[in-house]
Amino acid sequence: MKKSLFHNNDIKTLLLLPNIVYYEVPFLPSDMGQSNIFILLILIPLTFTQSVKGKVCVCDLKNSDPAFPMNKLMKVETSALQCTGTITSQKMTELDRLVLGLQQRIKQLEDNVVMLEKEDDRNLYGAVSLRIIELEIAEIQGLFNKLNSTTTNYQHLSLQTAAQLDDMKDTMEELEKFDNMQVIKKERENQRIKRELEQCKEEIKATAPPPTVPPARCGLGRMVSVVGPRTYSLTVYSTSYPYGAWGRDANPARGDENKYWLVVLLLSNVYGHFVRQYNTLSTLLIGIGQTDTYISSSNPTTNTIQGPNMVMYGNALYYNCYNTYSVCQFNMTTRSVSTVALPKDAGYNNKLPFGHLAAAYSYTDMDFATDESGVYVIYASTSNFGNVIITKVQTSNPPVLGQTWTTSLYKGTVTNTFMVCGVLYATRYLDKETEEIFYSYDTKTKEERFDLKINIKKMQTNIQFLNYDPRDHLLYVYSDAYILTYELIFQ
Ligand SMILES: *[C@@H]1O[C@H](CO)[C@@H](O)[C@H](O)[C@H]1NC(C)=O
Ligand SMILES: *[C@@H]1O[C@H](CO)[C@@H](O)[C@H](O)[C@H]1NC(C)=O
């Protein structure tokens, strides 16, 4: 049976989906970093003698010092460049990625073994799970071997580099003797001070007083940081579709607690027409055992999905209906859609999407969010000058719009939003690596803040989908075809 269920393809898929976790480490000891920043300013003390012979003016030049060995300095500079080329932060973090990837896989393996024990009575499922575990062990072995060889490589590399540095140090000392104007020394001092200044800035950043986020709610305390990514992986679609969404049902039916859903906008990065579900995170990451539930057989058409920012709540998917300013509720059980319209001037069809200075996130007019209290729709309208509006969505059938809050947050400067305990948080694009939670709106006090500074470390440049799961306090992110989770830390 195993044979008929699993082919070589499965193994390939598994190996193609490294599930790794990433964080940054300081990479070079400071005196290593110093090696590439010596300067090339050479001043040679000269003496001049002038004399007039007939009508010819002659200038004798006499160098009182030995000639400066320029070629030596150039050689040192070349070595220094080579050194920084061989040891880069990227290479150093590769090690950490491997270690963390390994940790993550082992944890998943544990989870799966626990699950397998629970499901032991069901034979078919047991065989499938066993096979998944086998595959996981194989992957862990692979990761381990890679880690071993990488570590060995780095040992060589650092030995080699240390020798090179020693060499350079000697040459520089020799060169300094020629440096009567003390230029090298001064410049080095400058560099040291600059470095200290940078360090100082970093420390100030790190020890900045925690941002004042609205008071404790749902017993969580205030949000102080975002850690992760905790999971980082491609889906079964690999890098084909940059727009999509995923997560878990924030209010699952009994037995569905561990289910994951995935919707990828297969057409033009805008339109979707079915929901894919997996029984576990492992099967989602490996890409097997999915169930597809279709809203319609054509895409797009009335009431199919438009834009990536949807959520699952109470076994129903909430999203922006195709080509209208309405909220769609797709009942996964009955496969029927109910709708409720937003105000007529609400943004849709890419009129008021999320964005930043350089670009917009296409068709992100409507953003849905789940928190401890249910479902919200976040959008903008012309009467509110393109600023964000929050409306509670009552998850009855059909859905009904509840209370509304208008903010002064301009939607076009926001990448995405999420809600925690009745507080809306907005993120903005800082650079390719960093997203910043900079804004909050408390729906209880109507207090608005623009001064939060909580960073999210990105693995890809763009975030197309971001939502909070009140059950595990994780942010679920869809970012340029990658699916990630981050942990919210509360104080
Ligand atoms: C790590 O690799 C080295 C050689 O590359 C090998 O000799 C050693 O047995 C490996 N260690 C483990 C634990 O696999
Ligand atoms: C979906 O349909 C089922 C079956 O009719 C019903 O019990 C459930 O309440 C519906 N869900 C929503 C969110 O309307």
XYZ file of C-alpha atoms and ligand atoms in Angstrom:
519
model
C 0.000 0.000 0.000
C 2.822 2.295 0.803
C 4.106 1.946 -2.715
C 0.873 2.941 -4.316
C 0.472 5.926 -2.053
C 3.945 7.326 -2.431
C 6.112 7.718 -5.423
C 9.506 9.198 -5.846
C 7.828 12.509 -6.523
C 6.850 12.812 -2.919
C 10.405 12.542 -1.809
C 11.473 15.157 -4.317
C 8.779 17.516 -3.194
C 9.837 17.072 0.363
C 13.450 17.790 -0.338
C 12.530 20.799 -2.401
C 10.708 22.323 0.490
C 13.306 23.154 3.065
C 11.507 24.263 6.133
C 14.007 26.534 7.721
C 13.991 29.194 10.299
C 16.244 32.148 10.087
C 17.687 34.728 12.382
C 20.583 37.083 12.193
C 23.844 36.937 14.109
C 26.618 39.468 14.354
C 29.112 37.997 11.968
C 32.606 39.389 12.258
C 34.707 40.109 15.301
C 35.476 43.787 15.098
C 39.180 43.427 14.460
C 38.425 41.220 11.482
C 36.135 43.831 10.018
C 38.899 46.327 10.380
C 41.064 44.647 7.828
C 39.295 46.011 4.805
C 39.071 49.614 5.834
C 42.637 50.831 5.780
C 42.999 53.798 3.517
C 45.153 54.681 0.625
C 46.079 58.266 1.371
C 49.834 58.583 1.142
C 51.730 61.789 1.654
C 55.440 61.850 1.051
C 57.469 64.575 2.717
C 59.513 66.349 0.044
C 62.139 69.048 -0.002
C 62.574 71.438 -2.881
C 65.585 73.414 -4.028
C 65.265 76.111 -6.612
C 67.905 77.723 -8.778
C 68.014 79.841 -11.882
C 70.399 78.826 -14.645
C 70.201 81.243 -17.525
C 66.613 81.293 -18.635
C 65.784 77.802 -17.606
C 64.083 77.336 -14.310
C 65.121 74.101 -12.683
C 63.496 72.509 -9.751
C 65.386 69.760 -7.915
C 63.249 67.373 -6.014
C 64.791 65.484 -3.175
C 62.784 62.977 -1.220
C 64.119 62.965 2.310
C 62.497 59.626 3.069
C 62.706 56.256 1.418
C 60.041 55.739 -1.243
C 56.717 54.605 0.014
C 56.122 50.964 -0.945
C 52.870 51.590 -2.705
C 52.687 48.101 -4.181
C 52.738 46.566 -0.714
C 49.828 48.660 0.369
C 47.908 47.680 -2.729
C 48.575 44.057 -1.985
C 47.209 44.401 1.513
C 44.157 46.093 0.157
C 43.539 43.261 -2.283
C 43.908 40.665 0.477
C 41.489 42.568 2.657
C 38.925 42.577 -0.120
C 39.380 38.874 -0.597
C 38.897 38.305 3.111
C 35.565 40.088 3.206
C 34.600 38.206 0.077
C 35.137 34.838 1.671
C 33.561 35.642 5.002
C 30.234 37.315 4.523
C 27.349 37.607 6.881
C 25.340 35.529 4.486
C 27.742 32.633 4.809
C 27.787 32.871 8.560
C 24.016 32.916 8.848
C 23.841 29.840 6.671
C 25.129 27.893 9.638
C 22.448 29.289 11.883
C 19.805 28.580 9.293
C 20.913 24.987 9.185
C 20.920 24.615 12.942
C 17.509 26.202 13.289
C 16.141 24.266 10.352
C 17.262 21.120 12.085
C 15.581 22.150 15.331
C 12.380 22.915 13.489
C 12.333 19.596 11.664
C 12.978 17.667 14.846
C 10.150 19.488 16.571
C 7.833 18.663 13.682
C 8.922 15.064 13.823
C 8.057 14.971 17.509
C 4.642 16.448 16.793
C 4.027 13.902 14.102
C 5.060 11.007 16.278
C 2.669 12.223 18.958
C -0.055 12.496 16.361
C 0.719 9.072 15.019
C 0.385 7.604 18.489
C -3.011 9.230 18.819
C -4.195 8.060 15.428
C -2.809 4.575 15.814
C -6.199 2.900 15.584
C -6.716 4.052 12.020
C -4.621 1.831 9.841
C -4.557 3.809 6.648
C -3.703 7.042 8.358
C -1.046 5.260 10.362
C 0.690 4.042 7.232
C 0.582 7.485 5.681
C 1.938 9.086 8.840
C 4.684 6.498 9.109
C 5.759 7.284 5.603
C 5.774 11.017 6.337
C 7.907 10.374 9.383
C 10.285 8.279 7.334
C 10.606 11.120 4.871
C 11.162 13.573 7.670
C 13.890 11.473 9.203
C 15.565 11.316 5.819
C 15.402 15.071 5.573
C 16.749 15.549 9.067
C 19.659 13.266 8.178
C 20.245 15.360 5.068
C 20.210 18.584 7.039
C 22.550 17.094 9.581
C 25.063 16.018 6.955
C 24.912 19.439 5.371
C 25.501 21.034 8.760
C 28.485 18.796 9.381
C 30.107 19.606 6.061
C 29.349 23.303 6.384
C 30.916 23.415 9.823
C 34.034 21.683 8.531
C 34.239 24.142 5.663
C 34.030 27.083 7.995
C 36.739 25.749 10.226
C 39.031 25.664 7.208
C 37.907 29.042 6.098
C 38.491 30.725 9.430
C 41.966 29.162 9.810
C 42.861 30.376 6.369
C 41.487 33.822 7.017
C 43.250 34.139 10.344
C 46.575 33.444 8.650
C 45.763 35.985 5.983
C 44.907 38.576 8.610
C 48.164 37.990 10.448
C 49.989 38.529 7.235
C 48.192 41.748 6.547
C 48.832 43.003 10.037
C 52.573 42.538 9.612
C 52.591 44.334 6.295
C 50.594 47.202 7.692
C 52.942 47.601 10.613
C 55.809 47.769 8.208
C 53.995 50.296 6.092
C 53.268 52.468 9.066
C 56.966 53.107 9.518
C 56.894 54.889 6.191
C 53.884 56.879 7.145
C 55.477 59.984 8.556
C 52.320 61.992 8.396
C 50.546 59.400 10.537
C 47.772 59.270 7.993
C 47.191 55.561 8.334
C 47.151 55.766 12.095
C 44.715 58.652 12.168
C 42.457 57.097 9.623
C 42.409 53.887 11.574
C 41.507 55.799 14.681
C 38.691 57.433 12.703
C 37.420 54.089 11.623
C 37.502 52.810 15.170
C 35.485 55.772 16.387
C 33.018 55.381 13.550
C 32.602 51.742 14.418
C 32.028 52.570 18.044
C 29.460 55.118 17.039
C 27.632 52.503 14.964
C 27.732 50.078 17.860
C 26.445 52.758 20.153
C 23.567 53.454 17.778
C 22.749 49.751 17.653
C 22.717 49.568 21.429
C 20.445 52.568 21.669
C 18.119 50.899 19.194
C 18.168 47.658 21.145
C 17.568 49.268 24.503
C 14.988 51.806 23.320
C 12.127 51.966 25.778
C 9.424 49.495 24.798
C 6.779 51.206 22.684
C 3.645 52.135 24.498
C 1.097 49.834 22.983
C -2.456 49.968 24.272
C -3.037 48.323 27.636
C -3.427 44.676 28.433
C -6.270 42.970 26.609
C -7.461 39.393 26.650
C -4.868 38.821 29.361
C -2.094 39.112 26.803
C -0.330 42.237 28.015
C 1.068 44.683 25.526
C 2.772 43.592 22.373
C 6.513 44.224 22.525
C 8.099 42.328 19.671
C 7.752 39.933 16.794
C 10.025 36.899 16.741
C 10.792 34.706 13.793
C 10.074 33.532 11.252
C 9.075 30.375 13.080
C 8.238 28.553 9.870
C 9.461 29.534 6.453
C 8.607 27.446 3.434
C 7.340 27.356 -0.102
C 4.012 25.697 -0.865
C 3.303 22.938 -3.336
C 3.075 25.685 -5.975
C 6.722 26.619 -5.445
C 7.422 30.227 -6.529
C 4.727 30.409 -9.210
C 2.173 32.548 -7.397
C 3.267 35.592 -5.414
C -0.262 36.358 -4.166
C -2.042 34.093 -1.734
C -3.131 33.490 1.818
C -3.008 30.747 4.396
C -3.599 29.953 8.040
C -5.885 28.092 10.356
C -9.521 28.605 11.143
C -9.616 31.101 14.012
C -12.781 29.486 15.348
C -12.656 25.892 14.141
C -15.315 23.236 14.398
C -14.433 20.350 16.703
C -11.934 18.087 15.023
C -10.754 20.812 12.641
C -8.379 22.484 15.102
C -5.234 21.439 13.284
C -6.439 21.998 9.759
C -4.616 24.504 7.589
C -6.055 26.299 4.594
C -4.290 27.748 1.595
C -5.653 29.936 -1.183
C -3.403 30.912 -4.034
C -4.476 33.560 -6.518
C -3.919 31.476 -9.620
C -5.189 33.982 -12.152
C -3.357 37.291 -12.756
C -2.298 37.373 -9.078
C -5.813 38.616 -8.362
C -8.424 35.877 -8.597
C -9.010 32.616 -6.764
C -11.891 30.161 -6.863
C -11.120 27.348 -4.438
C -9.824 26.668 -0.950
C -7.193 24.006 -0.392
C -7.049 22.344 3.039
C -4.539 20.105 4.753
C -4.929 18.091 7.934
C -1.564 19.130 9.377
C 1.221 21.611 8.869
C 3.515 18.804 7.759
C 1.219 17.724 4.955
C 0.866 21.347 3.876
C 4.625 21.797 3.780
C 5.163 18.541 1.927
C 2.179 19.208 -0.307
C 0.224 15.977 0.048
C -3.241 14.937 1.172
C -5.047 18.156 0.279
C -8.781 18.659 -0.114
C -9.954 21.305 -2.555
C -13.307 22.999 -2.044
C -14.520 25.003 -5.038
C -16.520 28.201 -4.790
C -17.191 28.010 -8.508
C -15.839 26.022 -11.419
C -14.883 29.202 -13.295
C -12.456 31.881 -12.259
C -13.231 34.687 -11.879
C -16.980 34.893 -11.717
C -19.659 36.218 -9.376
C -18.645 35.736 -5.728
C -15.250 34.162 -6.355
C -12.195 35.532 -4.560
C -10.577 38.853 -5.440
C -7.373 39.909 -3.686
C -5.280 38.009 -1.143
C -6.437 39.236 2.276
C -9.012 36.674 3.339
C -9.583 34.757 6.584
C -11.200 31.505 7.713
C -13.576 31.681 10.668
C -16.162 29.142 11.824
C -15.571 26.994 8.745
C -16.370 29.895 6.412
C -14.015 31.930 4.259
C -14.393 35.736 4.324
C -13.058 37.686 1.361
C -13.639 40.474 -1.139
C -16.163 39.215 -3.718
C -15.076 39.462 -7.335
C -15.633 42.877 -8.909
C -17.815 44.389 -6.163
C -17.480 46.300 -2.895
C -19.055 43.381 -1.026
C -17.876 40.996 1.635
C -18.282 37.328 0.715
C -18.844 34.533 3.225
C -18.229 31.113 1.705
C -19.652 28.306 3.843
C -17.187 25.427 3.477
C -19.822 22.892 4.500
C -22.669 23.942 2.248
C -20.411 25.527 -0.411
C -22.771 28.465 -0.625
C -21.845 32.145 -0.614
C -23.629 34.903 1.307
C -22.683 38.528 0.864
C -23.006 41.897 2.531
C -22.139 45.183 0.831
C -19.792 47.819 2.208
C -20.604 51.505 1.642
C -20.687 52.423 -2.053
C -17.558 54.544 -1.877
C -15.456 51.760 -0.364
C -12.328 50.915 -2.364
C -12.436 47.831 -4.588
C -10.996 46.755 -7.955
C -7.567 48.087 -6.972
C -8.803 51.642 -6.232
C -7.566 51.918 -2.641
C -5.038 49.113 -2.147
C -2.197 48.796 0.352
C 1.159 50.097 -0.815
C 4.247 52.154 -0.171
C 6.026 54.967 -1.977
C 7.306 52.796 -4.802
C 4.432 50.402 -5.413
C 0.972 49.170 -4.544
C 0.020 45.647 -3.503
C -2.456 44.912 -6.220
C -6.099 44.326 -5.370
C -5.563 44.594 -1.628
C -8.522 46.965 -1.249
C -10.126 44.777 1.366
C -8.255 43.178 4.233
C -9.904 40.693 6.569
C -8.642 40.062 10.076
C -9.426 37.647 12.874
C -8.819 38.225 16.556
C -10.154 36.967 19.882
C -13.508 38.621 19.203
C -14.179 37.552 15.619
C -13.842 38.914 12.095
C -13.168 42.459 10.866
C -12.937 43.973 7.424
C -10.360 46.726 6.942
C -10.753 48.964 3.908
C -10.688 52.613 2.838
C -13.251 54.915 1.285
C -13.216 58.142 -0.650
C -15.375 59.890 1.957
C -12.717 59.024 4.538
C -10.029 60.383 2.152
C -8.512 56.974 1.449
C -7.916 56.426 5.148
C -8.452 53.101 6.849
C -11.879 52.100 8.129
C -12.433 49.127 10.436
C -15.778 47.347 10.401
C -16.753 44.389 12.533
C -18.292 41.543 10.535
C -20.950 39.574 12.415
C -20.399 35.998 11.339
C -24.089 35.126 11.187
C -25.634 33.740 8.032
C -25.847 35.936 6.052
C -23.050 38.063 7.517
C -23.966 41.503 8.844
C -21.807 44.593 9.235
C -21.330 45.630 12.849
C -19.661 48.615 14.476
C -17.390 50.829 12.351
C -14.359 52.907 13.311
C -12.748 55.495 11.049
C -9.039 56.175 11.419
C -6.644 58.778 10.072
C -4.264 56.131 8.734
C -3.744 56.550 4.996
C -4.169 53.102 3.490
C -1.734 53.645 0.603
C 1.224 53.854 3.008
C 0.420 50.592 4.754
C 1.603 47.122 3.690
C -0.941 45.185 5.704
C -2.881 45.122 8.951
C -3.928 42.667 11.624
C -6.071 42.780 14.757
C -5.193 41.557 18.251
C -7.721 41.854 21.076
C -9.683 44.617 19.371
C -6.571 46.620 18.462
C -5.693 47.176 14.822
C -1.988 47.132 13.978
C -0.563 48.348 10.669
C 2.813 47.590 9.146
C 4.843 49.555 6.654
C 7.681 48.779 4.278
C 11.039 49.985 5.641
C 13.327 48.112 3.276
C 13.688 44.720 1.634
C 14.592 43.059 4.916
C 12.428 44.918 7.363
C 8.763 45.567 7.876
C 7.718 47.795 10.755
C 4.580 47.660 12.862
C 4.248 51.409 13.267
C 0.585 52.062 13.953
C -2.187 50.936 16.254
C -5.848 51.788 16.707
C -7.676 50.649 19.798
C -11.339 50.045 18.982
C -12.252 50.266 22.683
C -10.683 53.656 23.454
C -10.438 54.942 19.848
C -6.857 55.823 20.678
C -4.598 56.044 17.653
C -0.785 55.798 17.741
C 1.747 56.329 14.998
C 4.866 55.739 17.073
C 5.198 51.982 17.427
C 8.523 50.641 16.297
C 8.232 46.879 16.217
C 10.203 45.289 13.425
C 9.413 42.163 11.468
C 12.347 40.460 9.811
C 11.369 39.656 6.247
C 12.716 36.792 4.177
C 11.211 38.101 0.942
C 10.612 41.689 -0.109
C 6.829 41.906 -0.228
C 4.075 40.855 2.096
C 0.809 40.110 0.336
C -1.079 38.655 3.279
C -0.790 38.985 7.038
C -3.184 37.778 9.703
C -3.194 36.997 13.405
C -4.394 33.676 14.781
C -5.828 34.206 18.274
C -5.361 30.503 19.067
C -1.573 30.402 18.771
C -0.668 34.127 18.787
C 1.173 33.677 15.529
C 1.153 35.971 12.544
C 0.522 34.048 9.338
C 2.240 35.638 6.374
C 2.214 35.025 2.631
C 5.272 36.699 1.148
C 6.247 36.396 -2.517
C 5.014 32.766 -2.650
C 6.572 31.811 0.702
C 4.441 30.982 3.720
C 5.749 32.064 7.098
C 4.719 32.366 10.705
C 5.989 34.817 13.293
C 5.406 34.794 17.007
C 3.994 37.854 18.738
C 5.582 38.508 22.094
C 3.479 40.175 24.783
C 4.719 41.590 28.031
C 31.403 14.929 9.625
O 32.191 14.964 8.449
C 33.465 14.412 8.572
C 34.237 14.607 7.281
O 33.656 15.554 6.466
C 33.358 12.936 8.925
O 34.619 12.389 9.103
C 32.545 12.791 10.206
O 32.344 11.430 10.498
C 31.214 13.479 10.070
N 30.533 13.440 11.360
C 29.305 12.975 11.529
C 28.814 12.957 12.929
O 28.623 12.585 10.594
C -22.635 26.810 7.205
O -23.633 25.874 6.961
C -23.904 25.015 8.050
C -24.925 23.990 7.573
O -26.088 24.610 7.119
C -24.419 25.839 9.218
O -24.650 24.998 10.334
C -23.375 26.877 9.577
O -23.866 27.729 10.577
C -23.018 27.712 8.352
N -21.938 28.600 8.693
C -22.017 29.923 8.563
C -20.840 30.704 8.965
O -22.992 30.463 8.133
